[in-house]
mmCIF file of C-alpha atoms in Angstrom:
data_model
loop_
_atom_site.group_PDB
_atom_site.id
_atom_site.type_symbol
_atom_site.label_atom_id
_atom_site.label_comp_id
_atom_site.label_asym_id
_atom_site.label_seq_id
_atom_site.Cartn_x
_atom_site.Cartn_y
_atom_site.Cartn_z
ATOM 1 C CA MET X 1 22.068 -21.361 -59.361
ATOM 2 C CA LEU X 2 20.550 -23.958 -56.607
ATOM 3 C CA LEU X 3 21.649 -23.123 -53.061
ATOM 4 C CA ALA X 4 20.881 -25.617 -50.227
ATOM 5 C CA CYS X 5 21.462 -26.023 -46.954
ATOM 6 C CA ALA X 6 22.400 -29.319 -45.802
ATOM 7 C CA GLY X 7 21.100 -30.121 -42.335
ATOM 8 C CA CYS X 8 18.459 -26.957 -42.100
ATOM 9 C CA VAL X 9 15.273 -28.411 -40.664
ATOM 10 C CA SER X 10 12.700 -25.892 -40.363
ATOM 11 C CA THR X 11 11.713 -26.059 -36.403
ATOM 12 C CA THR X 12 7.994 -26.120 -36.999
ATOM 13 C CA SER X 13 8.698 -29.612 -38.757
ATOM 14 C CA LEU X 14 9.463 -30.841 -35.625
ATOM 15 C CA THR X 15 6.707 -29.499 -33.346
ATOM 16 C CA SER X 16 3.033 -30.007 -33.399
ATOM 17 C CA PRO X 17 0.990 -26.888 -33.189
ATOM 18 C CA VAL X 18 -1.073 -26.927 -29.514
ATOM 19 C CA GLU X 19 -3.870 -24.182 -28.818
ATOM 20 C CA GLY X 20 -6.111 -24.252 -26.058
ATOM 21 C CA LEU X 21 -8.694 -21.745 -23.521
ATOM 22 C CA VAL X 22 -7.881 -20.708 -20.080
ATOM 23 C CA THR X 23 -10.624 -20.005 -17.832
ATOM 24 C CA VAL X 24 -11.201 -18.524 -14.151
ATOM 25 C CA ASN X 25 -14.497 -19.645 -12.704
ATOM 26 C CA GLY X 26 -15.398 -20.157 -16.181
ATOM 27 C CA GLU X 27 -14.836 -16.855 -18.110
ATOM 28 C CA PRO X 28 -11.982 -16.555 -19.707
ATOM 29 C CA ALA X 29 -8.722 -15.339 -18.280
ATOM 30 C CA ALA X 30 -6.408 -13.115 -20.268
ATOM 31 C CA GLY X 31 -2.357 -12.495 -18.943
ATOM 32 C CA VAL X 32 -2.152 -15.985 -17.617
ATOM 33 C CA SER X 33 1.151 -17.551 -18.626
ATOM 34 C CA ILE X 34 1.283 -21.461 -19.542
ATOM 35 C CA VAL X 35 4.247 -23.298 -19.242
ATOM 36 C CA PHE X 36 4.177 -27.260 -20.721
ATOM 37 C CA HIS X 37 6.900 -29.192 -18.608
ATOM 38 C CA ALA X 38 8.271 -32.164 -20.615
ATOM 39 C CA GLN X 39 8.519 -35.526 -18.755
ATOM 40 C CA GLN X 40 10.803 -37.116 -21.176
ATOM 41 C CA GLU X 41 14.295 -36.001 -22.246
ATOM 42 C CA GLN X 42 14.059 -33.415 -25.037
ATOM 43 C CA PRO X 43 16.650 -30.637 -26.524
ATOM 44 C CA GLU X 44 16.918 -27.841 -24.077
ATOM 45 C CA MET X 45 15.119 -24.830 -26.570
ATOM 46 C CA TYR X 46 12.012 -27.601 -26.685
ATOM 47 C CA SER X 47 11.413 -28.401 -22.725
ATOM 48 C CA ARG X 48 9.370 -25.725 -21.761
ATOM 49 C CA PRO X 49 7.085 -24.645 -24.537
ATOM 50 C CA SER X 50 5.192 -21.537 -23.071
ATOM 51 C CA ALA X 51 2.177 -18.772 -23.954
ATOM 52 C CA LYS X 52 0.132 -15.984 -22.942
ATOM 53 C CA SER X 53 -3.799 -16.324 -22.990
ATOM 54 C CA GLY X 54 -5.189 -13.238 -24.861
ATOM 55 C CA SER X 55 -8.166 -11.308 -23.800
ATOM 56 C CA ASP X 56 -10.175 -14.294 -25.266
ATOM 57 C CA GLY X 57 -8.271 -16.843 -22.553
ATOM 58 C CA ARG X 58 -7.333 -18.475 -25.672
ATOM 59 C CA PHE X 59 -3.279 -19.445 -26.167
ATOM 60 C CA ARG X 60 -1.005 -21.181 -28.877
ATOM 61 C CA LEU X 61 1.942 -22.601 -27.619
ATOM 62 C CA THR X 62 5.311 -21.133 -28.772
ATOM 63 C CA SER X 63 8.452 -23.439 -28.303
ATOM 64 C CA VAL X 64 11.139 -21.685 -30.620
ATOM 65 C CA SER X 65 9.570 -19.704 -33.242
ATOM 66 C CA SER X 66 6.171 -17.959 -32.538
ATOM 67 C CA GLY X 67 2.839 -20.298 -32.362
ATOM 68 C CA ASP X 68 4.936 -23.001 -33.539
ATOM 69 C CA GLY X 69 3.813 -25.453 -30.726
ATOM 70 C CA ALA X 70 5.620 -28.673 -28.999
ATOM 71 C CA LEU X 71 7.441 -31.603 -29.496
ATOM 72 C CA PRO X 72 4.824 -34.317 -29.135
ATOM 73 C CA GLY X 73 5.274 -35.914 -26.138
ATOM 74 C CA ARG X 74 3.635 -36.002 -22.383
ATOM 75 C CA TYR X 75 3.645 -32.395 -20.349
ATOM 76 C CA LEU X 76 3.312 -31.259 -16.979
ATOM 77 C CA ILE X 77 1.530 -27.563 -17.003
ATOM 78 C CA THR X 78 1.553 -24.694 -15.335
ATOM 79 C CA LEU X 79 -0.104 -21.716 -14.889
ATOM 80 C CA THR X 80 0.468 -18.240 -13.200
ATOM 81 C CA CYS X 81 -0.760 -14.816 -13.501
ATOM 82 C CA ARG X 82 1.155 -11.943 -12.253
ATOM 83 C CA VAL X 83 -0.998 -9.045 -11.043
ATOM 84 C CA PRO X 84 0.488 -5.658 -11.498
ATOM 85 C CA PRO X 85 2.722 -4.439 -8.370
ATOM 86 C CA ALA X 86 1.300 -2.129 -6.112
ATOM 87 C CA GLU X 87 2.665 1.551 -6.158
ATOM 88 C CA SER X 88 4.115 2.549 -2.577
ATOM 89 C CA ALA X 89 2.759 6.211 -1.715
ATOM 90 C CA GLY X 90 3.389 9.317 -4.501
ATOM 91 C CA GLY X 91 3.066 6.871 -7.352
ATOM 92 C CA LEU X 92 5.895 6.053 -9.746
ATOM 93 C CA LEU X 93 5.618 9.330 -11.118
ATOM 94 C CA GLY X 94 5.607 11.073 -7.636
ATOM 95 C CA GLY X 95 8.794 8.925 -6.374
ATOM 96 C CA GLY X 96 7.033 5.897 -5.290
ATOM 97 C CA ILE X 97 7.979 2.266 -6.197
ATOM 98 C CA PRO X 98 6.401 -0.614 -7.572
ATOM 99 C CA ASP X 99 6.901 -3.795 -5.363
ATOM 100 C CA ALA X 100 9.758 -6.198 -6.419
ATOM 101 C CA VAL X 101 8.227 -9.051 -7.396
ATOM 102 C CA PRO X 102 4.140 -9.330 -8.905
ATOM 103 C CA ALA X 103 2.507 -11.880 -6.632
ATOM 104 C CA ASP X 104 0.542 -14.452 -9.054
ATOM 105 C CA GLN X 105 -3.139 -14.034 -8.885
ATOM 106 C CA PHE X 106 -3.375 -17.928 -8.071
ATOM 107 C CA LYS X 107 -1.184 -17.719 -4.983
ATOM 108 C CA GLY X 108 1.031 -20.260 -6.321
ATOM 109 C CA ARG X 109 -1.855 -22.826 -6.937
ATOM 110 C CA TYR X 110 -0.794 -24.090 -10.145
ATOM 111 C CA ALA X 111 3.154 -22.929 -10.256
ATOM 112 C CA ASN X 112 4.417 -26.261 -9.568
ATOM 113 C CA PRO X 113 4.441 -28.895 -12.405
ATOM 114 C CA GLN X 114 4.254 -31.879 -9.819
ATOM 115 C CA THR X 115 0.991 -30.311 -8.365
ATOM 116 C CA SER X 116 -0.683 -28.328 -10.864
ATOM 117 C CA GLY X 117 -3.219 -31.008 -11.434
ATOM 118 C CA PHE X 118 -3.164 -30.309 -15.067
ATOM 119 C CA SER X 119 -1.219 -31.945 -17.570
ATOM 120 C CA PHE X 120 -1.600 -33.069 -21.557
ATOM 121 C CA GLU X 121 0.184 -35.428 -24.616
ATOM 122 C CA VAL X 122 1.182 -33.468 -27.456
ATOM 123 C CA ARG X 123 0.606 -35.549 -30.510
ATOM 124 C CA ASP X 124 2.018 -35.572 -34.119
ATOM 125 C CA THR X 125 -0.864 -33.758 -35.334
ATOM 126 C CA HIS X 126 -2.744 -30.291 -34.735
ATOM 127 C CA ASN X 127 -3.603 -30.450 -30.758
ATOM 128 C CA VAL X 128 -6.550 -28.699 -28.842
ATOM 129 C CA VAL X 129 -6.199 -28.913 -25.115
ATOM 130 C CA PRO X 130 -9.251 -29.685 -23.187
ATOM 131 C CA PRO X 131 -10.748 -26.230 -21.557
ATOM 132 C CA ILE X 132 -8.481 -25.342 -18.289
ATOM 133 C CA ASP X 133 -10.728 -24.256 -15.626
ATOM 134 C CA LEU X 134 -8.534 -22.511 -12.771
ATOM 135 C CA LYS X 135 -10.007 -21.091 -9.415
ATOM 136 C CA LEU X 136 -8.674 -18.208 -7.464
ATOM 137 C CA PRO X 137 -7.425 -18.697 -4.114
#
């Protein structure tokens, strides 16, 4: 017996792999959140592929399933790196509480897609983003 799923499409058949490297002052940057913002109309589930850089500064974008990439098209890129929250006197175990919102290590410099200064065009192939070198404020 042959079973088929009419209309079933693999999400990875729509997306193209996208990988890259993030550095700060030329050194690999771990824990940087990378978000690609589509400049053209796309289905909501594909409109903001994202990744977090590993300890070596490398990343692979995810739209729907891990590492599936992004739909072909033009994107503006935002980057943030949340610093662990400071604790009040006594620490968490001593009754202290963390600050409500972790601060961005880059102080928002790269958080706005219109002003981050980074963009990339995803093509229908394996894509490698040129190294993104960030500066601390």
